[in-house]
Amino acid sequence: MKVASKGSVAAGTAAPSDPIEARLFQGGLAGMEWTFRGRRSRIFVLQAGSGSLTFAEQDVAVAGPAIVWIPADANGSILFEAGAEGGTLAIPDVLLGSAMPVGAIFSQVRDAITRPILGARLATADARQLLSTIAAIDQELRLDVPGAQEAVRHHLALLLLQVWRLSKPSAEQAQPSPRMILRGFVHLVELHAREHWSLAEYANTLGVTADRLNTAVRRATGRTPMELIHSRLVAEAAMLLDGSAMQIAEIANVLGFKDPAYFSRFFKRVAGHSPKAHRQDAAMKRTAQETNFAAWP
């Protein structure tokens, strides 16, 4: 396999074994094969040449210019014949989520990238544009200069928009279902809970009204959106209280609270006890457990 260039870097909190990886390939004398599985989504853009894709017990012929998009957690393989030219990206979920566009098209883009694209034909201009984006990401990864991660997310956001457009979205998209709203909301909470987004910000990003978001979440969970957000923050705070030596003021700052006293009141209101009491209780439980183990014969 002849690879023109390659770059990779761990993305955010992704596991070290799951970095983003960019490759450009051109005119090799031997075939090139990838086997994909795991937590990364993959895009292959074939500008020229041919190959074959094995996915979901299907064998699909691919002829350039064409695009293949494989969502995360899918298994399969792709083989390009000698002389093929194009590029590929492997994208971990954490980076994919942070690059998602905001606004009314959020749910449309998210839904588009959950569906595979198996060798769809491309216009030559579209193939070149996609490869230009992959090349820009590859360069940022290889140079690794200050701001590289932000630049990669910017280029990746553009690529996701291109993939969405190629899925030929309808001019008048149907309103997202309550299940789609809930899934999108939970995803956004994971990304933005520490930024203390308002309900309106979540609703605007999902492309629905605040009332519709509230109704969808309440019907599915029996709780309000803000209750879920607060529970997520308290769960993360409890994890830091239990598993770190950070001061309570430091934990408050990490979770986006400017006033440690307000954080303590917030935690007590949601959890039923103060952060200090939570930490003391956790320490007592650990001591009791260690004592019980020590008493074993």
mmCIF file of C-alpha atoms in Angstrom:
data_model
loop_
_atom_site.group_PDB
_atom_site.id
_atom_site.type_symbol
_atom_site.label_atom_id
_atom_site.label_comp_id
_atom_site.label_asym_id
_atom_site.label_seq_id
_atom_site.Cartn_x
_atom_site.Cartn_y
_atom_site.Cartn_z
ATOM 1 C CA MET A 1 0.000 0.000 0.000
ATOM 2 C CA LYS A 2 1.359 3.383 -0.953
ATOM 3 C CA VAL A 3 0.185 6.185 1.304
ATOM 4 C CA ALA A 4 0.869 9.745 0.240
ATOM 5 C CA SER A 5 0.474 11.179 3.711
ATOM 6 C CA LYS A 6 -0.805 10.193 7.104
ATOM 7 C CA GLY A 7 -1.617 11.996 10.304
ATOM 8 C CA SER A 8 -3.255 11.038 13.544
ATOM 9 C CA VAL A 9 -3.713 12.435 17.020
ATOM 10 C CA ALA A 10 -5.754 11.480 20.067
ATOM 11 C CA ALA A 11 -8.968 13.476 20.143
ATOM 12 C CA GLY A 12 -10.194 15.050 23.377
ATOM 13 C CA THR A 13 -11.064 12.298 25.839
ATOM 14 C CA ALA A 14 -10.990 9.538 23.258
ATOM 15 C CA ALA A 15 -8.972 6.478 24.168
ATOM 16 C CA PRO A 16 -5.385 6.602 22.910
ATOM 17 C CA SER A 17 -6.200 3.591 20.696
ATOM 18 C CA ASP A 18 -8.938 5.591 18.953
ATOM 19 C CA PRO A 19 -7.298 8.681 17.434
ATOM 20 C CA ILE A 20 -8.501 10.596 14.431
ATOM 21 C CA GLU A 21 -6.545 9.439 11.424
ATOM 22 C CA ALA A 22 -6.259 11.036 7.973
ATOM 23 C CA ARG A 23 -4.706 9.466 4.893
ATOM 24 C CA LEU A 24 -4.314 10.432 1.262
ATOM 25 C CA PHE A 25 -3.378 7.781 -1.264
ATOM 26 C CA GLN A 26 -2.503 7.983 -4.929
ATOM 27 C CA GLY A 27 -1.563 5.635 -7.719
ATOM 28 C CA GLY A 28 0.043 2.816 -5.736
ATOM 29 C CA LEU A 29 1.360 -0.276 -7.501
ATOM 30 C CA ALA A 30 -0.405 -2.542 -5.011
ATOM 31 C CA GLY A 31 -3.969 -2.682 -3.756
ATOM 32 C CA MET A 32 -4.955 -0.980 -0.496
ATOM 33 C CA GLU A 33 -7.225 -2.598 2.086
ATOM 34 C CA TRP A 34 -8.797 -1.365 5.338
ATOM 35 C CA THR A 35 -10.672 -3.410 7.909
ATOM 36 C CA PHE A 36 -12.911 -1.301 10.106
ATOM 37 C CA ARG A 37 -14.527 -1.983 13.449
ATOM 38 C CA GLY A 38 -14.887 -0.196 16.751
ATOM 39 C CA ARG A 39 -15.755 3.337 17.839
ATOM 40 C CA ARG A 40 -14.660 5.365 14.825
ATOM 41 C CA SER A 41 -16.740 6.493 11.865
ATOM 42 C CA ARG A 42 -14.960 6.257 8.517
ATOM 43 C CA ILE A 43 -15.162 8.101 5.231
ATOM 44 C CA PHE A 44 -13.495 6.987 2.017
ATOM 45 C CA VAL A 45 -13.424 9.292 -0.998
ATOM 46 C CA LEU A 46 -12.335 7.566 -4.201
ATOM 47 C CA GLN A 47 -11.351 10.090 -6.846
ATOM 48 C CA ALA A 48 -10.170 7.590 -9.442
ATOM 49 C CA GLY A 49 -9.931 3.820 -9.696
ATOM 50 C CA SER A 50 -12.118 1.043 -8.376
ATOM 51 C CA GLY A 51 -12.549 -1.302 -5.473
ATOM 52 C CA SER A 52 -14.964 -3.403 -3.469
ATOM 53 C CA LEU A 53 -16.666 -2.970 -0.093
ATOM 54 C CA THR A 54 -17.831 -5.700 2.289
ATOM 55 C CA PHE A 55 -20.435 -4.402 4.727
ATOM 56 C CA ALA A 56 -23.401 -5.992 6.543
ATOM 57 C CA GLU A 57 -23.001 -9.215 4.525
ATOM 58 C CA GLN A 58 -23.051 -7.220 1.283
ATOM 59 C CA ASP A 59 -20.372 -7.005 -1.389
ATOM 60 C CA VAL A 60 -20.539 -3.648 -3.138
ATOM 61 C CA ALA A 61 -18.478 -2.546 -6.133
ATOM 62 C CA VAL A 62 -17.036 0.977 -5.822
ATOM 63 C CA ALA A 63 -15.876 3.037 -8.820
ATOM 64 C CA GLY A 64 -14.504 6.567 -8.585
ATOM 65 C CA PRO A 65 -15.432 9.255 -8.139
ATOM 66 C CA ALA A 66 -17.433 7.870 -5.205
ATOM 67 C CA ILE A 67 -17.947 8.160 -1.456
ATOM 68 C CA VAL A 68 -18.224 5.549 1.267
ATOM 69 C CA TRP A 69 -19.406 6.568 4.747
ATOM 70 C CA ILE A 70 -19.386 3.945 7.531
ATOM 71 C CA PRO A 71 -20.868 4.933 10.939
ATOM 72 C CA ALA A 72 -19.094 3.934 14.143
ATOM 73 C CA ASP A 73 -19.481 0.407 15.540
ATOM 74 C CA ALA A 74 -19.970 -1.082 12.065
ATOM 75 C CA ASN A 75 -17.764 -3.930 10.857
ATOM 76 C CA GLY A 76 -16.480 -4.580 7.374
ATOM 77 C CA SER A 77 -13.636 -4.001 4.976
ATOM 78 C CA ILE A 78 -12.827 -2.113 1.797
ATOM 79 C CA LEU A 79 -10.294 -2.919 -0.893
ATOM 80 C CA PHE A 80 -9.083 -0.476 -3.562
ATOM 81 C CA GLU A 81 -7.333 -1.789 -6.633
ATOM 82 C CA ALA A 82 -3.809 -0.749 -7.622
ATOM 83 C CA GLY A 83 -3.688 2.770 -9.019
ATOM 84 C CA ALA A 84 -6.638 4.053 -6.973
ATOM 85 C CA GLU A 85 -6.499 7.669 -5.790
ATOM 86 C CA GLY A 86 -8.379 9.249 -2.937
ATOM 87 C CA GLY A 87 -8.407 9.803 0.795
ATOM 88 C CA THR A 88 -9.863 8.510 4.041
ATOM 89 C CA LEU A 89 -10.617 9.615 7.591
ATOM 90 C CA ALA A 90 -11.230 7.600 10.758
ATOM 91 C CA ILE A 91 -13.109 9.782 13.273
ATOM 92 C CA PRO A 92 -13.673 8.925 16.976
ATOM 93 C CA ASP A 93 -17.143 9.591 18.366
ATOM 94 C CA VAL A 94 -15.995 12.246 20.837
ATOM 95 C CA LEU A 95 -14.534 14.389 18.057
ATOM 96 C CA LEU A 96 -17.465 13.714 15.743
ATOM 97 C CA GLY A 97 -19.829 14.983 18.431
ATOM 98 C CA SER A 98 -17.842 18.146 19.095
ATOM 99 C CA ALA A 99 -17.763 18.973 15.359
ATOM 100 C CA MET A 100 -21.511 18.666 14.834
ATOM 101 C CA PRO A 101 -23.081 21.859 13.462
ATOM 102 C CA VAL A 102 -25.526 23.720 15.698
ATOM 103 C CA GLY A 103 -28.889 25.166 14.811
ATOM 104 C CA ALA A 104 -31.905 23.755 13.041
ATOM 105 C CA ILE A 105 -29.887 21.324 10.904
ATOM 106 C CA PHE A 106 -28.257 19.576 13.880
ATOM 107 C CA SER A 107 -30.747 16.698 13.946
ATOM 108 C CA GLN A 108 -30.685 16.373 10.150
ATOM 109 C CA VAL A 109 -26.888 16.096 10.014
ATOM 110 C CA ARG A 110 -26.849 13.685 12.948
ATOM 111 C CA ASP A 111 -29.421 11.451 11.281
ATOM 112 C CA ALA A 112 -27.548 11.578 7.961
ATOM 113 C CA ILE A 113 -24.283 10.365 9.500
ATOM 114 C CA THR A 114 -25.951 7.459 11.306
ATOM 115 C CA ARG A 115 -26.759 5.887 7.913
ATOM 116 C CA PRO A 116 -24.040 4.267 5.771
ATOM 117 C CA ILE A 117 -23.273 5.485 2.254
ATOM 118 C CA LEU A 118 -22.036 2.538 0.236
ATOM 119 C CA GLY A 119 -20.147 3.736 -2.804
ATOM 120 C CA ALA A 120 -22.477 6.505 -3.952
ATOM 121 C CA ARG A 121 -21.282 8.208 -7.114
ATOM 122 C CA LEU A 122 -19.909 11.740 -6.788
ATOM 123 C CA ALA A 123 -19.526 14.632 -9.157
ATOM 124 C CA THR A 124 -15.830 15.244 -9.811
ATOM 125 C CA ALA A 125 -16.079 18.674 -8.157
ATOM 126 C CA ASP A 126 -17.639 17.157 -5.004
ATOM 127 C CA ALA A 127 -14.895 14.546 -4.794
ATOM 128 C CA ARG A 128 -12.210 17.209 -5.076
ATOM 129 C CA GLN A 129 -13.859 19.333 -2.385
ATOM 130 C CA LEU A 130 -14.065 16.396 0.036
ATOM 131 C CA LEU A 131 -10.452 15.461 -0.622
ATOM 132 C CA SER A 132 -9.396 19.071 -0.080
ATOM 133 C CA THR A 133 -11.019 18.948 3.365
ATOM 134 C CA ILE A 134 -9.326 15.643 4.191
ATOM 135 C CA ALA A 135 -5.980 17.081 3.039
ATOM 136 C CA ALA A 136 -6.450 20.109 5.308
ATOM 137 C CA ILE A 137 -7.157 17.833 8.280
ATOM 138 C CA ASP A 138 -4.158 15.686 7.407
ATOM 139 C CA GLN A 139 -1.899 18.752 7.348
ATOM 140 C CA GLU A 140 -3.138 19.974 10.739
ATOM 141 C CA LEU A 141 -2.542 16.549 12.276
ATOM 142 C CA ARG A 142 0.973 16.237 10.884
ATOM 143 C CA LEU A 143 2.117 19.748 11.795
ATOM 144 C CA ASP A 144 0.407 19.716 15.223
ATOM 145 C CA VAL A 145 0.865 23.461 15.677
ATOM 146 C CA PRO A 146 -1.019 25.519 18.313
ATOM 147 C CA GLY A 147 -4.740 25.513 17.533
ATOM 148 C CA ALA A 148 -4.504 22.300 15.477
ATOM 149 C CA GLN A 149 -7.368 20.591 17.308
ATOM 150 C CA GLU A 150 -9.654 23.584 16.794
ATOM 151 C CA ALA A 151 -8.749 23.684 13.096
ATOM 152 C CA VAL A 152 -9.425 19.951 12.757
ATOM 153 C CA ARG A 153 -12.879 20.376 14.321
ATOM 154 C CA HIS A 154 -13.578 23.277 11.939
ATOM 155 C CA HIS A 155 -12.641 21.249 8.859
ATOM 156 C CA LEU A 156 -14.498 18.216 10.171
ATOM 157 C CA ALA A 157 -17.655 20.306 10.633
ATOM 158 C CA LEU A 158 -17.397 21.334 6.979
ATOM 159 C CA LEU A 159 -16.960 17.711 5.956
ATOM 160 C CA LEU A 160 -20.056 16.651 7.911
ATOM 161 C CA LEU A 161 -22.065 19.334 6.143
ATOM 162 C CA GLN A 162 -20.801 18.026 2.809
ATOM 163 C CA VAL A 163 -21.844 14.466 3.710
ATOM 164 C CA TRP A 164 -25.269 15.738 4.781
ATOM 165 C CA ARG A 165 -25.719 17.640 1.528
ATOM 166 C CA LEU A 166 -24.746 14.571 -0.468
ATOM 167 C CA SER A 167 -27.531 12.680 1.321
ATOM 168 C CA LYS A 168 -29.879 15.045 -0.558
ATOM 169 C CA PRO A 169 -31.896 16.434 2.370
ATOM 170 C CA SER A 170 -35.436 17.448 1.566
ATOM 171 C CA ALA A 171 -36.140 21.170 1.333
ATOM 172 C CA GLU A 172 -38.899 20.674 3.887
ATOM 173 C CA GLN A 173 -37.684 18.276 6.527
ATOM 174 C CA ALA A 174 -40.257 16.519 8.687
ATOM 175 C CA GLN A 175 -40.270 17.519 12.322
ATOM 176 C CA PRO A 176 -38.038 15.241 14.402
ATOM 177 C CA SER A 177 -39.833 12.546 16.382
ATOM 178 C CA PRO A 178 -39.885 12.662 20.205
ATOM 179 C CA ARG A 179 -37.336 9.823 20.256
ATOM 180 C CA MET A 180 -34.999 11.760 17.961
ATOM 181 C CA ILE A 181 -35.409 14.870 20.116
ATOM 182 C CA LEU A 182 -34.546 12.920 23.268
ATOM 183 C CA ARG A 183 -31.502 11.277 21.690
ATOM 184 C CA GLY A 184 -30.235 14.602 20.401
ATOM 185 C CA PHE A 185 -30.848 16.284 23.746
ATOM 186 C CA VAL A 186 -28.951 13.618 25.712
ATOM 187 C CA HIS A 187 -26.066 13.911 23.254
ATOM 188 C CA LEU A 188 -25.943 17.692 23.657
ATOM 189 C CA VAL A 189 -26.080 17.464 27.454
ATOM 190 C CA GLU A 190 -22.974 15.268 27.381
ATOM 191 C CA LEU A 191 -21.192 17.932 25.330
ATOM 192 C CA HIS A 192 -22.456 21.153 26.911
ATOM 193 C CA ALA A 193 -23.657 20.531 30.485
ATOM 194 C CA ARG A 194 -20.530 22.209 31.882
ATOM 195 C CA GLU A 195 -21.277 25.299 29.780
ATOM 196 C CA HIS A 196 -24.658 25.677 31.528
ATOM 197 C CA TRP A 197 -26.666 26.091 28.341
ATOM 198 C CA SER A 198 -30.178 27.411 28.742
ATOM 199 C CA LEU A 199 -33.175 25.338 27.667
ATOM 200 C CA ALA A 200 -33.583 27.704 24.704
ATOM 201 C CA GLU A 201 -30.028 26.988 23.536
ATOM 202 C CA TYR A 202 -30.657 23.237 23.567
ATOM 203 C CA ALA A 203 -33.970 23.698 21.756
ATOM 204 C CA ASN A 204 -32.482 26.001 19.102
ATOM 205 C CA THR A 205 -29.643 23.584 18.426
ATOM 206 C CA LEU A 206 -32.128 20.737 17.991
ATOM 207 C CA GLY A 207 -34.331 22.863 15.740
ATOM 208 C CA VAL A 208 -37.434 22.642 17.959
ATOM 209 C CA THR A 209 -39.243 24.955 20.354
ATOM 210 C CA ALA A 210 -38.500 24.867 24.068
ATOM 211 C CA ASP A 211 -42.061 23.643 24.695
ATOM 212 C CA ARG A 212 -41.643 20.742 22.260
ATOM 213 C CA LEU A 213 -38.307 19.795 23.830
ATOM 214 C CA ASN A 214 -39.834 19.899 27.299
ATOM 215 C CA THR A 215 -42.806 17.768 26.211
ATOM 216 C CA ALA A 216 -40.668 15.156 24.442
ATOM 217 C CA VAL A 217 -38.268 14.739 27.372
ATOM 218 C CA ARG A 218 -41.029 14.642 30.021
ATOM 219 C CA ARG A 219 -43.028 12.024 28.126
ATOM 220 C CA ALA A 220 -40.004 9.791 27.620
ATOM 221 C CA THR A 221 -38.391 10.120 31.056
ATOM 222 C CA GLY A 222 -40.956 11.610 33.421
ATOM 223 C CA ARG A 223 -38.483 14.392 34.167
ATOM 224 C CA THR A 224 -37.915 17.880 32.801
ATOM 225 C CA PRO A 225 -34.924 18.694 30.610
ATOM 226 C CA MET A 226 -33.395 20.828 33.355
ATOM 227 C CA GLU A 227 -33.767 17.989 35.862
ATOM 228 C CA LEU A 228 -31.777 15.736 33.536
ATOM 229 C CA ILE A 229 -29.111 18.410 33.062
ATOM 230 C CA HIS A 230 -28.809 18.951 36.802
ATOM 231 C CA SER A 231 -28.622 15.197 37.434
ATOM 232 C CA ARG A 232 -25.814 14.921 34.903
ATOM 233 C CA LEU A 233 -23.847 17.708 36.607
ATOM 234 C CA VAL A 234 -24.357 16.198 40.062
ATOM 235 C CA ALA A 235 -23.298 12.744 38.806
ATOM 236 C CA GLU A 236 -20.088 14.203 37.415
ATOM 237 C CA ALA A 237 -19.503 16.174 40.611
ATOM 238 C CA ALA A 238 -20.008 13.027 42.704
ATOM 239 C CA MET A 239 -17.497 11.159 40.547
ATOM 240 C CA LEU A 240 -14.908 13.902 41.120
ATOM 241 C CA LEU A 241 -15.661 14.063 44.845
ATOM 242 C CA ASP A 242 -15.282 10.294 45.179
ATOM 243 C CA GLY A 243 -12.337 9.710 42.878
ATOM 244 C CA SER A 244 -10.096 12.744 43.151
ATOM 245 C CA ALA A 245 -8.333 14.883 45.727
ATOM 246 C CA MET A 246 -9.581 18.105 44.120
ATOM 247 C CA GLN A 247 -10.883 20.801 46.424
ATOM 248 C CA ILE A 248 -14.607 21.510 46.236
ATOM 249 C CA ALA A 249 -13.872 24.948 44.758
ATOM 250 C CA GLU A 250 -11.764 23.297 42.047
ATOM 251 C CA ILE A 251 -14.560 20.861 41.212
ATOM 252 C CA ALA A 252 -17.006 23.744 41.020
ATOM 253 C CA ASN A 253 -14.733 25.530 38.555
ATOM 254 C CA VAL A 254 -14.266 22.403 36.399
ATOM 255 C CA LEU A 255 -18.043 22.039 36.162
ATOM 256 C CA GLY A 256 -18.542 25.649 35.108
ATOM 257 C CA PHE A 257 -19.696 27.135 38.426
ATOM 258 C CA LYS A 258 -18.083 30.524 39.053
ATOM 259 C CA ASP A 259 -19.155 30.615 42.718
ATOM 260 C CA PRO A 260 -18.183 27.591 44.881
ATOM 261 C CA ALA A 261 -20.849 28.514 47.444
ATOM 262 C CA TYR A 262 -23.534 28.442 44.734
ATOM 263 C CA PHE A 263 -22.201 25.065 43.560
ATOM 264 C CA SER A 264 -22.500 23.680 47.103
ATOM 265 C CA ARG A 265 -26.099 24.927 47.369
ATOM 266 C CA PHE A 266 -26.907 23.500 43.928
ATOM 267 C CA PHE A 267 -25.401 20.109 44.802
ATOM 268 C CA LYS A 268 -27.284 19.949 48.102
ATOM 269 C CA ARG A 269 -30.584 20.901 46.456
ATOM 270 C CA VAL A 270 -30.276 18.151 43.840
ATOM 271 C CA ALA A 271 -28.449 15.435 45.789
ATOM 272 C CA GLY A 272 -29.980 16.059 49.217
ATOM 273 C CA HIS A 273 -26.644 16.653 50.952
ATOM 274 C CA SER A 274 -23.648 18.962 50.585
ATOM 275 C CA PRO A 275 -20.512 18.109 48.579
ATOM 276 C CA LYS A 276 -18.559 17.963 51.851
ATOM 277 C CA ALA A 277 -21.037 15.528 53.380
ATOM 278 C CA HIS A 278 -20.983 13.428 50.206
ATOM 279 C CA ARG A 279 -17.187 13.156 50.309
ATOM 280 C CA GLN A 280 -17.185 12.320 54.033
ATOM 281 C CA ASP A 281 -19.836 9.650 53.520
ATOM 282 C CA ALA A 282 -17.890 8.124 50.625
ATOM 283 C CA ALA A 283 -14.708 8.074 52.734
ATOM 284 C CA MET A 284 -16.531 6.341 55.605
ATOM 285 C CA LYS A 285 -17.904 3.697 53.236
ATOM 286 C CA ARG A 286 -14.426 3.031 51.844
ATOM 287 C CA THR A 287 -13.006 2.741 55.364
ATOM 288 C CA ALA A 288 -15.764 0.344 56.388
ATOM 289 C CA GLN A 289 -15.188 -1.767 53.298
ATOM 290 C CA GLU A 290 -11.427 -1.893 53.888
ATOM 291 C CA THR A 291 -12.011 -2.846 57.528
ATOM 292 C CA ASN A 292 -14.326 -5.667 56.500
ATOM 293 C CA PHE A 293 -11.751 -6.990 54.036
ATOM 294 C CA ALA A 294 -9.007 -6.778 56.672
ATOM 295 C CA ALA A 295 -11.108 -8.860 59.057
ATOM 296 C CA TRP A 296 -11.249 -11.754 56.635
ATOM 297 C CA PRO A 297 -9.277 -14.826 57.754
#
